[in-house]
CSV table of C-alpha atoms in Angstrom, one decimal:
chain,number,residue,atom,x,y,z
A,150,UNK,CA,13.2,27.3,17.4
A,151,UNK,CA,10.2,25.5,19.2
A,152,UNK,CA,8.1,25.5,15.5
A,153,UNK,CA,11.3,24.5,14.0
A,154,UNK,CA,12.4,21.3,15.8
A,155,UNK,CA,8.4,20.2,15.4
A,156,UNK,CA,8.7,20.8,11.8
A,157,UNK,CA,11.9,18.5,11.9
A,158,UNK,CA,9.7,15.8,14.2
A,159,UNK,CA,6.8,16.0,11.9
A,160,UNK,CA,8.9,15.4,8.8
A,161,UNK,CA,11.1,12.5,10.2
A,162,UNK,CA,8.0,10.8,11.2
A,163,UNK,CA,6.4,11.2,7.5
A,164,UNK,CA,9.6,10.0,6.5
A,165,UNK,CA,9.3,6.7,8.3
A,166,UNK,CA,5.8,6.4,7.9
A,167,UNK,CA,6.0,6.9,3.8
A,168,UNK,CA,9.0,3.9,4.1
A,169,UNK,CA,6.9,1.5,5.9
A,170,UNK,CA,4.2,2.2,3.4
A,171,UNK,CA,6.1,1.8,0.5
A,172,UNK,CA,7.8,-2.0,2.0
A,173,UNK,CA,4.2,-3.0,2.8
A,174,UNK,CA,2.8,-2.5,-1.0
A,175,UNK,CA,5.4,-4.0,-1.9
A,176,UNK,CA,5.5,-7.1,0.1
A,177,UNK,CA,1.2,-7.1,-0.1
A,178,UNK,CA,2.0,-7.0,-4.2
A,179,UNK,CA,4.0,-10.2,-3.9
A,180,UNK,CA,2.2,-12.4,-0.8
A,181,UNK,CA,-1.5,-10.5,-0.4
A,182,UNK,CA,-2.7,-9.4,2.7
A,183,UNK,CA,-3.3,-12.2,4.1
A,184,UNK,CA,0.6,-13.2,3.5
A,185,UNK,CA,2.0,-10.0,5.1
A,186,UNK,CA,3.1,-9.7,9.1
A,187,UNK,CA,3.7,-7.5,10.8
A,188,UNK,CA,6.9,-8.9,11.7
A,189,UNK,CA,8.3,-9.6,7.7
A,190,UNK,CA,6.9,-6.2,7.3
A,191,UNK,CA,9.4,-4.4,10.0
A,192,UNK,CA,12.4,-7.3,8.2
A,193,UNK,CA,11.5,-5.7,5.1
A,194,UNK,CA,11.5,-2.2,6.0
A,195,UNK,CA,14.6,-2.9,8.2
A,196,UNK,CA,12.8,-1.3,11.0
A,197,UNK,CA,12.3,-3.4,15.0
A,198,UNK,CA,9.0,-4.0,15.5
A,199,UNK,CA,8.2,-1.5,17.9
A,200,UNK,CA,9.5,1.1,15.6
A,201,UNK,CA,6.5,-0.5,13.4
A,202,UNK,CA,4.0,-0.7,16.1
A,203,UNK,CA,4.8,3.2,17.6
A,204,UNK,CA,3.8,4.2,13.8
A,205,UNK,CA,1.0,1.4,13.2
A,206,UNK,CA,-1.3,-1.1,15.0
A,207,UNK,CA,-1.8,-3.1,12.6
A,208,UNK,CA,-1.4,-3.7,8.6
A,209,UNK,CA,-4.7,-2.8,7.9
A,210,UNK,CA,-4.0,0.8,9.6
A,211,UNK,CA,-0.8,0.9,7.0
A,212,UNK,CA,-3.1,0.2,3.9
A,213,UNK,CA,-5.4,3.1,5.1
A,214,UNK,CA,-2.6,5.6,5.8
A,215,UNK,CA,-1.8,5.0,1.9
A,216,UNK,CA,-5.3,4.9,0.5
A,217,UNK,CA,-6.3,8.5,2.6
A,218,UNK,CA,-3.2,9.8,1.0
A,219,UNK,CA,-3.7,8.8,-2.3
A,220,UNK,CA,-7.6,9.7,-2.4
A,221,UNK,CA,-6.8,13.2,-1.2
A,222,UNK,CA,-3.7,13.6,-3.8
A,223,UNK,CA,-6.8,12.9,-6.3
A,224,UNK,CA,-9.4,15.6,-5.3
A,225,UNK,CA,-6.8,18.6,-4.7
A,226,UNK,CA,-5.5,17.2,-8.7
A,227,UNK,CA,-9.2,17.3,-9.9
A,228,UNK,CA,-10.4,20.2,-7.8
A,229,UNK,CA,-7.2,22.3,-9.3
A,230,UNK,CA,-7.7,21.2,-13.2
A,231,UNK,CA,-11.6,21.8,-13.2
A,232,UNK,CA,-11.4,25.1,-11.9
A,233,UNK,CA,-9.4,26.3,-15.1
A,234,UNK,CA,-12.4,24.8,-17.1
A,235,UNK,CA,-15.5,26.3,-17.7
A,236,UNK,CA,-17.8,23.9,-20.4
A,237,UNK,CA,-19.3,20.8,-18.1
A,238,UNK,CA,-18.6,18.3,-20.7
A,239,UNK,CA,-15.1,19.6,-20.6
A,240,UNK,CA,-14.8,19.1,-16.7
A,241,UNK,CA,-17.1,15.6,-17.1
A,242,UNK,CA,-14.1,14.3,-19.3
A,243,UNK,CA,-11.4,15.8,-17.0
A,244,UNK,CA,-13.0,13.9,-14.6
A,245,UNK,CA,-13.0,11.1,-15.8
A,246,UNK,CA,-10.0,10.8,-17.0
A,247,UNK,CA,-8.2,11.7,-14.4
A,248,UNK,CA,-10.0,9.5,-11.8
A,249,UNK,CA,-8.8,6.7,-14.4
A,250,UNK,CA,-5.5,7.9,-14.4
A,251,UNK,CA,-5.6,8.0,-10.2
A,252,UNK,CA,-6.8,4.3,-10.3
A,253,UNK,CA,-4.0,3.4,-12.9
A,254,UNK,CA,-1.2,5.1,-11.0
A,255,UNK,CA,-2.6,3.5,-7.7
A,256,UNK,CA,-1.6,0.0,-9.7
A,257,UNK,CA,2.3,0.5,-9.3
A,258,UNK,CA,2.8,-2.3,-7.1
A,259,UNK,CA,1.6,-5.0,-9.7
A,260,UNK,CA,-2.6,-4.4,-8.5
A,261,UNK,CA,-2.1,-4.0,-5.0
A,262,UNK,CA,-5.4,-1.9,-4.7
A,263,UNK,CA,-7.1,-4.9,-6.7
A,264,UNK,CA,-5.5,-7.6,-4.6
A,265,UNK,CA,-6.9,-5.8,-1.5
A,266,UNK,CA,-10.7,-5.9,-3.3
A,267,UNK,CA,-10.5,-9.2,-4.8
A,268,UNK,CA,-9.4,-11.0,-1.4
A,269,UNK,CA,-11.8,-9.1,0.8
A,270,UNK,CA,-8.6,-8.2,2.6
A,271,UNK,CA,-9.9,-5.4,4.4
A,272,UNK,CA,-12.7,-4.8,7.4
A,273,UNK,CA,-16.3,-3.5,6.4
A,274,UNK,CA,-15.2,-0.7,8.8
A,275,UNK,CA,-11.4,0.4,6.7
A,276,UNK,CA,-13.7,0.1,3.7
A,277,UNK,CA,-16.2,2.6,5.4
A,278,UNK,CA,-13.5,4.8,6.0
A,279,UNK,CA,-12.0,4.9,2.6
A,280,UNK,CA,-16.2,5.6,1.2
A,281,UNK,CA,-16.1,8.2,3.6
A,282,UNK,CA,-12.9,9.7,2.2
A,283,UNK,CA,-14.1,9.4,-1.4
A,284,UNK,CA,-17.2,11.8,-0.7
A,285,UNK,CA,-15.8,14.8,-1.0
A,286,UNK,CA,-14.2,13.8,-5.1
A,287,UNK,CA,-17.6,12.4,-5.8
A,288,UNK,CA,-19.2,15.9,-4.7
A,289,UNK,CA,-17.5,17.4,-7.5
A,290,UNK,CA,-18.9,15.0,-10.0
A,291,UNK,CA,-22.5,15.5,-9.0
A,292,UNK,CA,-21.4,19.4,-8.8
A,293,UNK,CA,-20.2,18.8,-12.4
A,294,UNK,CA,-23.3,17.1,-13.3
A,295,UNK,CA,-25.7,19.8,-12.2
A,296,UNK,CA,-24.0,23.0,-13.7
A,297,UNK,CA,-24.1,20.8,-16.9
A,298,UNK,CA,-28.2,20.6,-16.1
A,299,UNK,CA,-28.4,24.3,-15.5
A,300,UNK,CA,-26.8,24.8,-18.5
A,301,UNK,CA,-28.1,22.7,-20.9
A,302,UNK,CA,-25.4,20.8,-21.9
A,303,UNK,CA,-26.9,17.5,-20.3
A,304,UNK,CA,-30.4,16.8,-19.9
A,305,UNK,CA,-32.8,18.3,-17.2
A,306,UNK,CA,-34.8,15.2,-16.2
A,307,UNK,CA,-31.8,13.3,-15.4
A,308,UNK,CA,-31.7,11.3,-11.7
A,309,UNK,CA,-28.6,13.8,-10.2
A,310,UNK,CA,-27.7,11.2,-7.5
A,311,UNK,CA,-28.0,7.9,-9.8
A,312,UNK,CA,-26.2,9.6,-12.6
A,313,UNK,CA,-23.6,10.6,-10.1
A,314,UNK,CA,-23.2,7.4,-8.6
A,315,UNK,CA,-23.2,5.1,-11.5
A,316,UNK,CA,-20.5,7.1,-13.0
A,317,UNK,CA,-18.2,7.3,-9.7
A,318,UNK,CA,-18.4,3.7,-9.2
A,319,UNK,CA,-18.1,2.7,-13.0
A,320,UNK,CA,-14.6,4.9,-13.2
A,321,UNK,CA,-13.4,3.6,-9.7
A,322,UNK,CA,-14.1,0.1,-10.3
A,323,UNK,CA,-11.5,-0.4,-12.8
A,324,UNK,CA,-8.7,-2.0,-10.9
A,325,UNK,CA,-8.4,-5.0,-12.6
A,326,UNK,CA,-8.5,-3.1,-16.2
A,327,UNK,CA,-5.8,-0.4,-15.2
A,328,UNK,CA,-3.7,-3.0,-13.9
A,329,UNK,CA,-2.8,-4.1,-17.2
A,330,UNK,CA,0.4,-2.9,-18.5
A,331,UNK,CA,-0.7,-1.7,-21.4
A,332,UNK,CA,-4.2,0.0,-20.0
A,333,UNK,CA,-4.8,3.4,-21.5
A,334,UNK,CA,-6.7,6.0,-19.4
A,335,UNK,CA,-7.5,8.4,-22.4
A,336,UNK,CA,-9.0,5.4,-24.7
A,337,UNK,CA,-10.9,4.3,-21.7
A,338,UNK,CA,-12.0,7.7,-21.2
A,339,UNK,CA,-13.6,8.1,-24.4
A,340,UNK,CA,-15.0,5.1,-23.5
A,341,UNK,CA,-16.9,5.6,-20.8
A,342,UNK,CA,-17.6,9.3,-22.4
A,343,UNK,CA,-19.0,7.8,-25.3
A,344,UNK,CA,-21.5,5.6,-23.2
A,345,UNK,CA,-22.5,8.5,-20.6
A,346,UNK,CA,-22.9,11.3,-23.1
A,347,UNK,CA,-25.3,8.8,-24.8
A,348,UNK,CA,-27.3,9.2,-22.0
A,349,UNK,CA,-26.9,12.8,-20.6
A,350,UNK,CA,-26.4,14.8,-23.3
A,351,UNK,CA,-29.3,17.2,-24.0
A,352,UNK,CA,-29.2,17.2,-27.2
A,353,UNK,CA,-29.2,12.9,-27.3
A,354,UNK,CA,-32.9,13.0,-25.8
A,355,UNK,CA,-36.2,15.3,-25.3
A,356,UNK,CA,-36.8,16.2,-21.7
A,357,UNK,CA,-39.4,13.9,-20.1
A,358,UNK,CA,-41.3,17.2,-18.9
């Protein structure tokens, strides 16, 4: 009974927590950050203020709640679809295309994850956090990368770290693009494929050695 009634707890709490989210995005989509309170957040979410505050400090610590979410809905979605793959140029486009399709689907509420770049809305330290949350999907990039090495399929005297970095930050800092209405992950997939593979692929370039 005791595990039971925490269960119940635990999933009322989500279930507040997830409605406050959603009423902040939305009201962030229409006024930015910087136009959001705490207090039209609670009117919007028809919740009293301390209701708000027992849940969240601040609207910074709401943003955060939804980012960690999303970021760890994207890893267990890429972790689960590379390991039915075995080629690493296969799992490079999975990838990719995924981690489009996460920064596209994270664009419901008209750009809110742009408006939140593009205003500098956020502290150094959130942004930390949210970096810090992102390691463990761009592990399985640079995991991606060097199988591919060992295998042949991309190049051996390729920088591991750079290569992993440039195309992490290249397929995350798309907001503005995915935004669009009509954006289309699997064209800018190909893309991106098309200008990596250029560089990676073994059979693009003799080893330096």
């Amino acid at each position: 009974m005791t595990t039971l009634w925490h269960e119940s707890v635990a999933g009322h709490k989500r279930r507040i927590e997830d409605h406050i989210i959603e009423n902040a995005l939305q009201l962030i989509s229409e006024k930015g950050m910087s136009g959001v309170s705490m207090s039209s957040l609670a009117d919007r979410a028809g919740v009293s203020r301390k209701t708000l505050y027992n849940h969240f400090p601040n609207l910074e610590q709401v943003v955060l709640a939804w980012m960690q979410a999303e970021i760890e809905q994207e890893y267990e979605q890429i972790k689960q679809g590379l390991a039915g793959l075995t080629d690493p140029a296969d799992k490079l486009w999975f990838y990719v295309t995924s981690s489009l399709q996460a920064c596209a689907d994270r664009q419901h509420h008209a750009g809110v994850e742009a408006a939140l770049s593009s205003e500098a809305a956020m502290s150094h330290e959130a942004w930390d956090h949210i970096s810090q949350r992102f390691a463990k999907t761009e592990a399985l990039l640079r995991e991606i990368l060097q199988e591919g090495v060992e295998q042949g399929t991309f190049r051996r005297d390729i920088d591991l770290n750079l290569q992993t970095q440039l195309i992490f930050h290249l397929t995350g800092s798309l907001h503005d693009v995915m935004a669009e209405p009509d954006s289309d992950p699997g064209l800018m997939s190909r893309a991106i494929m098309d200008l990596v593979l250029n560089g990676i692929s073994a059979g693009n370039k003799q080893d330096a050695s």
